[in-house]
mmCIF file of C-alpha atoms in Angstrom:
data_model
loop_
_atom_site.group_PDB
_atom_site.id
_atom_site.type_symbol
_atom_site.label_atom_id
_atom_site.label_comp_id
_atom_site.label_asym_id
_atom_site.label_seq_id
_atom_site.Cartn_x
_atom_site.Cartn_y
_atom_site.Cartn_z
ATOM 1 C CA SER A 1 58.563 104.535 89.533
ATOM 2 C CA HIS A 2 61.814 103.648 87.767
ATOM 3 C CA GLY A 3 62.458 107.309 87.023
ATOM 4 C CA ARG A 4 61.882 108.357 90.621
ATOM 5 C CA ARG A 5 64.104 105.543 91.874
ATOM 6 C CA TYR A 6 66.936 106.548 89.546
ATOM 7 C CA GLU A 7 66.719 110.185 90.529
ATOM 8 C CA ARG A 8 66.690 109.242 94.216
ATOM 9 C CA LEU A 9 69.852 107.163 93.760
ATOM 10 C CA GLY A 10 71.541 109.736 91.555
ATOM 11 C CA VAL A 11 71.583 107.379 88.562
ATOM 12 C CA ALA A 12 71.447 108.801 85.024
ATOM 13 C CA ARG A 13 69.009 107.151 82.640
ATOM 14 C CA ARG A 14 69.937 106.260 79.085
ATOM 15 C CA ARG A 15 66.774 107.938 77.746
ATOM 16 C CA ASP A 16 68.326 111.250 78.856
ATOM 17 C CA LEU A 17 71.120 110.618 76.354
ATOM 18 C CA GLY A 18 68.980 109.622 73.401
ATOM 19 C CA VAL A 19 69.813 105.904 73.637
ATOM 20 C CA ARG A 20 67.581 103.440 71.724
ATOM 21 C CA PRO A 21 64.336 102.506 73.575
ATOM 22 C CA ALA A 22 65.367 98.970 74.572
ATOM 23 C CA LEU A 23 68.130 100.363 76.752
ATOM 24 C CA ARG A 24 66.538 103.578 77.923
ATOM 25 C CA ASP A 25 65.731 102.560 81.489
ATOM 26 C CA GLU A 26 69.042 100.839 82.231
ATOM 27 C CA PRO A 27 71.303 102.625 84.764
ATOM 28 C CA LEU A 28 74.303 104.371 83.209
ATOM 29 C CA TYR A 29 76.279 105.541 86.229
ATOM 30 C CA HIS A 30 75.903 106.008 89.963
ATOM 31 C CA GLY A 31 76.681 109.096 91.978
ATOM 32 C CA LEU A 32 75.327 111.718 94.322
ATOM 33 C CA ARG A 33 73.522 114.688 92.825
ATOM 34 C CA ARG A 34 75.082 117.352 94.964
ATOM 35 C CA PRO A 35 77.866 119.922 94.549
ATOM 36 C CA ARG A 36 81.408 118.589 94.804
ATOM 37 C CA PRO A 37 82.898 119.222 98.272
ATOM 38 C CA ARG A 38 85.622 121.835 98.483
ATOM 39 C CA GLY A 39 88.152 123.004 101.045
ATOM 40 C CA ALA A 40 88.098 121.349 104.468
ATOM 41 C CA ALA A 41 85.122 119.144 103.541
ATOM 42 C CA TYR A 42 87.074 117.791 100.562
ATOM 43 C CA ASP A 43 90.105 117.034 102.718
ATOM 44 C CA ARG A 44 87.921 115.269 105.296
ATOM 45 C CA LEU A 45 86.355 113.135 102.555
ATOM 46 C CA VAL A 46 89.775 112.040 101.257
ATOM 47 C CA GLY A 47 90.939 111.372 104.816
ATOM 48 C CA GLU A 48 87.866 109.258 105.563
ATOM 49 C CA PHE A 49 88.416 107.271 102.382
ATOM 50 C CA LEU A 50 92.058 106.595 103.278
ATOM 51 C CA ASP A 51 91.087 105.574 106.808
ATOM 52 C CA ALA A 52 88.461 103.185 105.442
ATOM 53 C CA VAL A 53 90.957 101.616 103.042
ATOM 54 C CA ALA A 54 93.513 101.214 105.827
ATOM 55 C CA ARG A 55 90.938 99.489 108.053
ATOM 56 C CA ARG A 56 89.504 97.213 105.361
ATOM 57 C CA PHE A 57 92.753 96.537 103.463
ATOM 58 C CA PRO A 58 95.574 97.145 105.969
ATOM 59 C CA ARG A 59 98.271 96.008 103.507
ATOM 60 C CA ALA A 60 97.097 98.131 100.595
ATOM 61 C CA VAL A 61 99.073 100.985 99.059
ATOM 62 C CA VAL A 62 96.963 103.876 97.738
ATOM 63 C CA GLN A 63 98.110 105.620 94.568
ATOM 64 C CA PHE A 64 96.870 109.191 94.041
ATOM 65 C CA GLU A 65 96.384 109.843 90.339
ATOM 66 C CA ASP A 66 95.435 113.009 88.418
ATOM 67 C CA PHE A 67 94.574 115.148 91.432
ATOM 68 C CA ALA A 68 94.641 118.860 90.660
ATOM 69 C CA SER A 69 97.855 120.569 91.771
ATOM 70 C CA VAL A 70 95.996 122.761 94.230
ATOM 71 C CA ASN A 71 94.927 119.599 96.093
ATOM 72 C CA ALA A 72 97.591 117.020 95.262
ATOM 73 C CA LEU A 73 100.566 118.479 97.102
ATOM 74 C CA ARG A 74 98.559 119.359 100.207
ATOM 75 C CA LEU A 75 96.877 115.949 100.448
ATOM 76 C CA LEU A 76 100.155 114.111 99.988
ATOM 77 C CA ALA A 77 101.841 116.145 102.728
ATOM 78 C CA ALA A 78 98.908 115.510 105.074
ATOM 79 C CA ASN A 79 98.678 111.753 104.533
ATOM 80 C CA ARG A 80 101.998 110.287 103.390
ATOM 81 C CA ASP A 81 103.206 109.531 106.933
ATOM 82 C CA ARG A 82 99.752 108.500 108.134
ATOM 83 C CA VAL A 83 98.856 105.771 105.625
ATOM 84 C CA CYS A 84 100.738 103.865 102.943
ATOM 85 C CA CYS A 85 100.198 106.065 99.878
ATOM 86 C CA PHE A 86 102.004 107.973 97.158
ATOM 87 C CA ASN A 87 101.131 110.454 94.431
ATOM 88 C CA ASP A 88 102.250 109.273 91.015
ATOM 89 C CA ASP A 89 102.069 112.717 89.393
ATOM 90 C CA ILE A 90 104.346 114.172 92.083
ATOM 91 C CA GLN A 91 106.571 111.356 93.340
ATOM 92 C CA GLY A 92 106.423 109.099 90.288
ATOM 93 C CA THR A 93 107.337 111.981 88.001
ATOM 94 C CA GLY A 94 110.091 113.026 90.374
ATOM 95 C CA ALA A 95 111.561 109.524 90.571
ATOM 96 C CA VAL A 96 111.640 109.033 86.795
ATOM 97 C CA ALA A 97 113.185 112.479 86.273
ATOM 98 C CA ARG A 98 115.799 111.727 88.938
ATOM 99 C CA ALA A 99 116.616 108.468 87.157
ATOM 100 C CA ALA A 100 117.016 110.258 83.823
ATOM 101 C CA LEU A 101 119.370 112.806 85.387
ATOM 102 C CA LEU A 102 121.443 110.067 87.031
ATOM 103 C CA ALA A 103 121.710 108.208 83.728
ATOM 104 C CA GLY A 104 122.632 111.431 81.943
ATOM 105 C CA LEU A 105 125.474 112.071 84.384
ATOM 106 C CA ARG A 106 126.911 108.600 83.921
ATOM 107 C CA GLY A 107 130.407 108.780 82.489
ATOM 108 C CA THR A 108 130.735 112.548 83.014
ATOM 109 C CA GLY A 109 132.322 112.375 86.451
ATOM 110 C CA ARG A 110 129.829 115.010 87.610
ATOM 111 C CA PRO A 111 127.686 114.076 90.654
ATOM 112 C CA LEU A 112 124.077 115.009 91.235
ATOM 113 C CA GLU A 113 125.256 117.145 94.144
ATOM 114 C CA GLY A 114 125.438 120.755 92.960
ATOM 115 C CA LEU A 115 124.066 119.985 89.498
ATOM 116 C CA ARG A 116 122.445 123.158 88.211
ATOM 117 C CA VAL A 117 118.857 122.390 87.187
ATOM 118 C CA VAL A 118 116.180 124.787 85.944
ATOM 119 C CA ILE A 119 112.596 123.522 86.028
ATOM 120 C CA ALA A 120 109.978 125.373 84.010
ATOM 121 C CA GLY A 121 106.641 124.769 85.700
ATOM 122 C CA ALA A 122 105.748 125.008 89.390
ATOM 123 C CA GLY A 123 102.751 122.679 89.596
ATOM 124 C CA SER A 124 102.639 119.114 90.955
ATOM 125 C CA ALA A 125 105.180 117.783 88.465
ATOM 126 C CA GLY A 126 107.630 120.665 88.827
ATOM 127 C CA VAL A 127 107.531 120.603 92.615
ATOM 128 C CA GLY A 128 107.755 116.803 92.597
ATOM 129 C CA ILE A 129 110.883 116.844 90.448
ATOM 130 C CA ALA A 130 112.501 119.547 92.580
ATOM 131 C CA GLU A 131 111.800 117.586 95.755
ATOM 132 C CA ALA A 132 113.186 114.407 94.159
ATOM 133 C CA ILE A 133 116.639 115.973 93.619
ATOM 134 C CA PRO A 134 117.434 117.736 96.916
ATOM 135 C CA GLU A 135 121.182 117.421 96.273
ATOM 136 C CA ALA A 136 120.977 119.518 93.109
ATOM 137 C CA ASP A 137 121.056 123.310 92.788
ATOM 138 C CA VAL A 138 117.458 123.746 91.602
ATOM 139 C CA ARG A 139 115.597 126.804 90.365
ATOM 140 C CA VAL A 140 111.880 126.568 89.605
ATOM 141 C CA VAL A 141 110.240 129.078 87.270
ATOM 142 C CA ASP A 142 106.542 129.645 86.610
ATOM 143 C CA ASP A 143 104.735 132.072 84.332
ATOM 144 C CA GLN A 144 105.482 134.904 86.781
ATOM 145 C CA GLY A 145 109.201 134.150 86.803
ATOM 146 C CA LEU A 146 111.599 132.490 89.224
ATOM 147 C CA LEU A 147 110.123 131.396 92.544
ATOM 148 C CA THR A 148 111.716 133.882 94.942
ATOM 149 C CA GLU A 149 111.414 134.768 98.609
ATOM 150 C CA GLY A 150 110.017 138.175 97.704
ATOM 151 C CA ARG A 151 106.915 136.789 95.974
ATOM 152 C CA SER A 152 103.646 136.792 97.912
ATOM 153 C CA ASP A 153 101.767 134.452 95.546
ATOM 154 C CA LEU A 154 103.595 131.214 96.374
ATOM 155 C CA THR A 155 101.742 128.266 97.875
ATOM 156 C CA PRO A 156 103.006 126.570 101.060
ATOM 157 C CA VAL A 157 104.592 123.769 99.013
ATOM 158 C CA GLN A 158 106.309 126.220 96.659
ATOM 159 C CA ARG A 159 107.843 128.409 99.376
ATOM 160 C CA PRO A 160 110.654 125.961 100.274
ATOM 161 C CA LEU A 161 111.784 126.187 96.628
ATOM 162 C CA ALA A 162 112.030 129.994 96.643
ATOM 163 C CA ARG A 163 115.418 131.573 95.983
ATOM 164 C CA ARG A 164 116.913 134.837 97.236
ATOM 165 C CA GLU A 165 117.470 136.026 93.678
ATOM 166 C CA PRO A 166 115.768 138.313 91.131
ATOM 167 C CA ALA A 167 112.330 137.130 89.978
ATOM 168 C CA GLU A 168 113.520 136.844 86.389
ATOM 169 C CA PRO A 169 111.679 135.113 83.534
ATOM 170 C CA LEU A 170 112.842 131.718 82.303
ATOM 171 C CA ALA A 171 115.159 132.953 79.535
ATOM 172 C CA ALA A 172 117.006 135.260 81.929
ATOM 173 C CA VAL A 173 117.344 132.531 84.569
ATOM 174 C CA VAL A 174 118.823 130.117 82.019
ATOM 175 C CA ARG A 175 121.175 132.771 80.650
ATOM 176 C CA ARG A 176 122.394 133.745 84.134
ATOM 177 C CA THR A 177 122.760 130.290 85.701
ATOM 178 C CA ARG A 178 123.896 128.212 82.687
ATOM 179 C CA PRO A 179 122.142 125.034 83.907
ATOM 180 C CA HIS A 180 123.368 121.522 83.251
ATOM 181 C CA ALA A 181 119.737 120.371 82.941
ATOM 182 C CA LEU A 182 116.605 122.114 81.684
ATOM 183 C CA ILE A 183 113.268 120.453 82.455
ATOM 184 C CA GLY A 184 109.857 121.562 81.177
ATOM 185 C CA VAL A 185 106.486 120.679 82.717
ATOM 186 C CA THR A 186 104.490 123.701 81.575
ATOM 187 C CA GLY A 187 102.308 122.557 78.692
ATOM 188 C CA SER A 188 103.654 125.549 76.739
ATOM 189 C CA PRO A 189 104.752 124.419 73.264
ATOM 190 C CA GLY A 190 107.939 126.009 71.972
ATOM 191 C CA LEU A 191 108.910 127.459 75.345
ATOM 192 C CA PHE A 192 112.542 126.311 75.043
ATOM 193 C CA THR A 193 114.441 128.396 72.507
ATOM 194 C CA ARG A 194 117.715 128.087 70.654
ATOM 195 C CA GLU A 195 119.225 130.796 72.875
ATOM 196 C CA MET A 196 118.253 128.934 76.048
ATOM 197 C CA LEU A 197 119.740 125.622 74.971
ATOM 198 C CA GLN A 198 122.915 127.280 73.717
ATOM 199 C CA SER A 199 123.263 128.964 77.126
ATOM 200 C CA MET A 200 123.384 125.614 78.923
ATOM 201 C CA GLU A 201 126.518 124.116 80.410
ATOM 202 C CA GLY A 202 128.153 121.338 78.357
ATOM 203 C CA PRO A 203 129.512 119.067 77.198
ATOM 204 C CA HIS A 204 126.220 117.127 77.210
ATOM 205 C CA PRO A 205 123.345 119.317 78.429
ATOM 206 C CA LEU A 206 120.327 117.398 79.666
ATOM 207 C CA VAL A 207 117.177 118.643 77.936
ATOM 208 C CA MET A 208 113.855 117.244 79.165
ATOM 209 C CA PRO A 209 110.686 118.737 77.600
ATOM 210 C CA LEU A 210 108.239 116.617 79.568
ATOM 211 C CA SER A 211 104.881 118.190 78.710
ATOM 212 C CA ASN A 212 102.389 116.066 76.824
ATOM 213 C CA PRO A 213 100.666 115.400 74.495
ATOM 214 C CA THR A 214 103.278 115.723 71.781
ATOM 215 C CA GLN A 215 102.140 119.096 70.467
ATOM 216 C CA MET A 216 102.584 120.620 73.954
ATOM 217 C CA ALA A 217 106.288 119.770 74.285
ATOM 218 C CA GLU A 218 108.536 122.706 75.181
ATOM 219 C CA CYS A 219 110.730 121.714 72.245
ATOM 220 C CA THR A 220 111.196 118.679 70.027
ATOM 221 C CA PRO A 221 114.153 116.310 70.296
ATOM 222 C CA SER A 222 115.315 117.347 66.827
ATOM 223 C CA GLN A 223 115.370 120.988 67.923
ATOM 224 C CA ALA A 224 117.298 120.129 71.083
ATOM 225 C CA LEU A 225 119.900 118.235 69.077
ATOM 226 C CA GLU A 226 120.143 120.860 66.336
ATOM 227 C CA TRP A 227 120.546 123.759 68.773
ATOM 228 C CA THR A 228 123.251 121.958 70.791
ATOM 229 C CA GLY A 229 125.176 120.586 67.830
ATOM 230 C CA GLY A 230 124.015 117.048 68.576
ATOM 231 C CA LEU A 231 125.434 117.116 72.112
ATOM 232 C CA ALA A 232 122.217 117.211 74.164
ATOM 233 C CA ARG A 233 120.927 114.148 75.948
ATOM 234 C CA VAL A 234 117.159 114.228 75.654
ATOM 235 C CA ALA A 235 114.140 112.706 77.349
ATOM 236 C CA THR A 236 110.574 113.707 76.526
ATOM 237 C CA GLY A 237 107.172 113.355 78.141
ATOM 238 C CA SER A 238 105.515 112.285 74.889
ATOM 239 C CA PRO A 239 106.662 109.510 72.558
ATOM 240 C CA PHE A 240 109.189 110.628 69.950
ATOM 241 C CA PRO A 241 111.028 108.077 67.758
ATOM 242 C CA GLY A 242 114.415 107.055 69.128
ATOM 243 C CA VAL A 243 114.171 109.170 72.291
ATOM 244 C CA ALA A 244 113.687 108.075 75.900
ATOM 245 C CA GLN A 245 110.179 108.816 77.146
ATOM 246 C CA CYS A 246 110.183 110.044 80.741
ATOM 247 C CA ASN A 247 106.987 108.217 81.671
ATOM 248 C CA ASN A 248 105.717 107.456 85.183
ATOM 249 C CA VAL A 249 104.935 103.908 84.079
ATOM 250 C CA TYR A 250 108.612 103.162 84.662
ATOM 251 C CA VAL A 251 108.146 103.573 88.418
ATOM 252 C CA PHE A 252 104.666 103.074 89.821
ATOM 253 C CA PRO A 253 104.162 99.348 89.013
ATOM 254 C CA GLY A 254 107.513 98.412 90.546
ATOM 255 C CA LEU A 255 107.003 100.762 93.477
ATOM 256 C CA GLY A 256 103.619 99.233 94.261
ATOM 257 C CA LEU A 257 104.987 95.700 93.953
ATOM 258 C CA GLY A 258 107.943 96.562 96.171
ATOM 259 C CA VAL A 259 105.646 97.939 98.874
ATOM 260 C CA MET A 260 103.572 94.744 98.786
ATOM 261 C CA LEU A 261 106.620 92.456 98.843
ATOM 262 C CA CYS A 262 107.827 93.875 102.136
ATOM 263 C CA ASP A 263 104.450 94.973 103.547
ATOM 264 C CA ALA A 264 105.721 98.531 103.984
ATOM 265 C CA ARG A 265 103.903 100.830 106.384
ATOM 266 C CA ARG A 266 104.559 103.893 104.209
ATOM 267 C CA VAL A 267 106.415 105.109 101.116
ATOM 268 C CA THR A 268 109.574 107.033 102.002
ATOM 269 C CA ASP A 269 111.846 109.319 100.024
ATOM 270 C CA GLY A 270 114.548 106.676 100.381
ATOM 271 C CA MET A 271 112.328 104.101 98.681
ATOM 272 C CA LEU A 272 111.646 106.512 95.813
ATOM 273 C CA HIS A 273 115.359 107.232 95.449
ATOM 274 C CA ALA A 274 116.048 103.477 95.401
ATOM 275 C CA ALA A 275 113.512 103.144 92.574
ATOM 276 C CA ALA A 276 115.227 105.929 90.638
ATOM 277 C CA GLU A 277 118.677 104.441 91.074
ATOM 278 C CA ALA A 278 117.502 101.007 89.958
ATOM 279 C CA LEU A 279 115.881 102.557 86.896
ATOM 280 C CA ALA A 280 118.960 104.604 85.996
ATOM 281 C CA ALA A 281 121.163 101.520 86.269
ATOM 282 C CA LEU A 282 119.070 99.813 83.566
ATOM 283 C CA ALA A 283 119.398 102.637 81.027
ATOM 284 C CA PRO A 284 121.688 101.688 78.112
ATOM 285 C CA ALA A 285 124.664 103.860 77.179
ATOM 286 C CA GLU A 286 123.800 107.243 75.630
ATOM 287 C CA ARG A 287 120.135 106.836 76.590
ATOM 288 C CA LEU A 288 118.484 108.360 79.654
ATOM 289 C CA LEU A 289 115.992 105.531 80.256
ATOM 290 C CA PRO A 290 115.602 101.901 79.151
ATOM 291 C CA PRO A 291 113.166 101.045 76.336
ATOM 292 C CA LEU A 292 109.526 100.909 77.449
ATOM 293 C CA GLY A 293 109.320 97.428 75.970
ATOM 294 C CA GLU A 294 111.450 96.222 78.898
ATOM 295 C CA ILE A 295 109.008 97.539 81.487
ATOM 296 C CA ARG A 296 108.280 94.102 82.981
ATOM 297 C CA ALA A 297 111.933 93.451 83.849
ATOM 298 C CA VAL A 298 112.351 97.096 84.915
ATOM 299 C CA SER A 299 109.395 96.845 87.307
ATOM 300 C CA GLN A 300 110.773 93.696 88.908
ATOM 301 C CA ALA A 301 114.188 95.303 89.452
ATOM 302 C CA ILE A 302 112.572 98.407 90.964
ATOM 303 C CA ALA A 303 110.349 96.297 93.225
ATOM 304 C CA LEU A 304 113.359 94.512 94.678
ATOM 305 C CA ALA A 305 115.256 97.775 95.241
ATOM 306 C CA VAL A 306 112.230 99.421 96.894
ATOM 307 C CA ALA A 307 111.588 96.459 99.198
ATOM 308 C CA ARG A 308 115.234 96.244 100.262
ATOM 309 C CA GLN A 309 115.284 99.958 101.040
ATOM 310 C CA ALA A 310 112.092 99.666 103.109
ATOM 311 C CA VAL A 311 113.643 96.844 105.113
ATOM 312 C CA ALA A 312 116.834 98.879 105.624
ATOM 313 C CA GLU A 313 114.808 101.860 106.866
ATOM 314 C CA GLY A 314 112.723 99.755 109.239
ATOM 315 C CA VAL A 315 109.360 100.556 107.618
ATOM 316 C CA ALA A 316 108.753 96.979 106.392
ATOM 317 C CA ARG A 317 106.596 94.564 108.377
ATOM 318 C CA ILE A 318 108.427 91.417 107.320
ATOM 319 C CA PRO A 319 111.443 89.823 109.024
ATOM 320 C CA PRO A 320 114.743 91.337 107.816
ATOM 321 C CA GLU A 321 116.019 87.913 106.795
ATOM 322 C CA THR A 322 113.171 87.370 104.287
ATOM 323 C CA ASP A 323 114.322 86.269 100.845
ATOM 324 C CA LEU A 324 112.876 89.203 98.903
ATOM 325 C CA GLU A 325 113.967 87.918 95.518
ATOM 326 C CA ALA A 326 112.136 84.623 96.022
ATOM 327 C CA ARG A 327 109.130 86.492 97.377
ATOM 328 C CA ARG A 328 109.101 88.709 94.270
ATOM 329 C CA ASP A 329 109.417 85.771 91.876
ATOM 330 C CA GLU A 330 106.483 84.086 93.593
ATOM 331 C CA ALA A 331 104.349 87.233 93.356
ATOM 332 C CA VAL A 332 104.706 87.925 89.622
ATOM 333 C CA TRP A 333 102.910 85.898 86.997
ATOM 334 C CA GLU A 334 102.563 85.613 83.259
ATOM 335 C CA PRO A 335 99.039 85.815 81.792
ATOM 336 C CA ALA A 336 98.136 82.804 79.665
ATOM 337 C CA TYR A 337 95.123 82.808 77.382
ATOM 338 C CA VAL A 338 93.321 79.496 77.060
ATOM 339 C CA ARG A 339 91.880 78.497 73.686
ATOM 340 C CA TYR A 340 88.219 77.680 74.217
ATOM 341 C CA ARG A 341 87.598 76.062 70.872
ATOM 342 C CA PRO A 342 89.902 74.144 68.575
ATOM 343 C CA ALA A 343 91.645 75.974 65.780
ATOM 344 C CA ILE A 344 90.049 75.338 62.381
#
């Protein structure tokens, strides 16, 4: 009877996995034994889930994490103005990359407006970064070349990024445009070459090989520095010693806290830009992002900036005169571990 009950509930049994007899009939996981929904049924399922969360937890913020690119961009576009939600892989990546670019421009006198940026990779991360820097002159390249108006294979979210230019491969795009910043989110190790980096505009080109894990990086920091004569400012997606890691963890904890502090109805582009600016302001000189060890203080600064921006935009459900700093300080806490037996 146990076996029939498990199969009816869609629960795997440990005996199926060769677990020792004493544990064989214990449930391992729950789920429905049916094909995964696709297409419109999948979208309806996500929509129903978001509606249920909004009804049961009206002050919650939903974070989309690790959705496939083919779904992530579409679902975000469909729901971001309907419920309070954000996609970390798209918007979190974009906000951290924007912060790194802002920090890299500090002291150069060059604004983000008109900055020439080439992004290698046209999935969730690449599109998210492009959308996070609308002031910049951005070109996005995938394995078929530059996204251009003449291509028929672009998705609805890629089409706004298409250029009226030749559909050249990455090397040709870099050589022709001489970008100030080169960003990689392709998972193609060694994609950035010496010729590409030496074609970039100086005096301090911004090189951001953001693919991870480490062995998938488009180039290493040492290569970027060697090929630019030590002039490049570098951020990576994987941890490399002495180099800023462009990691979404810089943004999403503070963004979530900021939304909760002001009881925001939704997450706006302005709130994401406020997070990026707060993060960039905390980066030390000659570094594109602050050390990850300072993430607690970074998150609190971002939370305050996000909440203030939400209030300014009128999407917060708290009175404008609320003391947000005091509200933040009351919300955060320090874990303390109690000793349950005396030290010997």
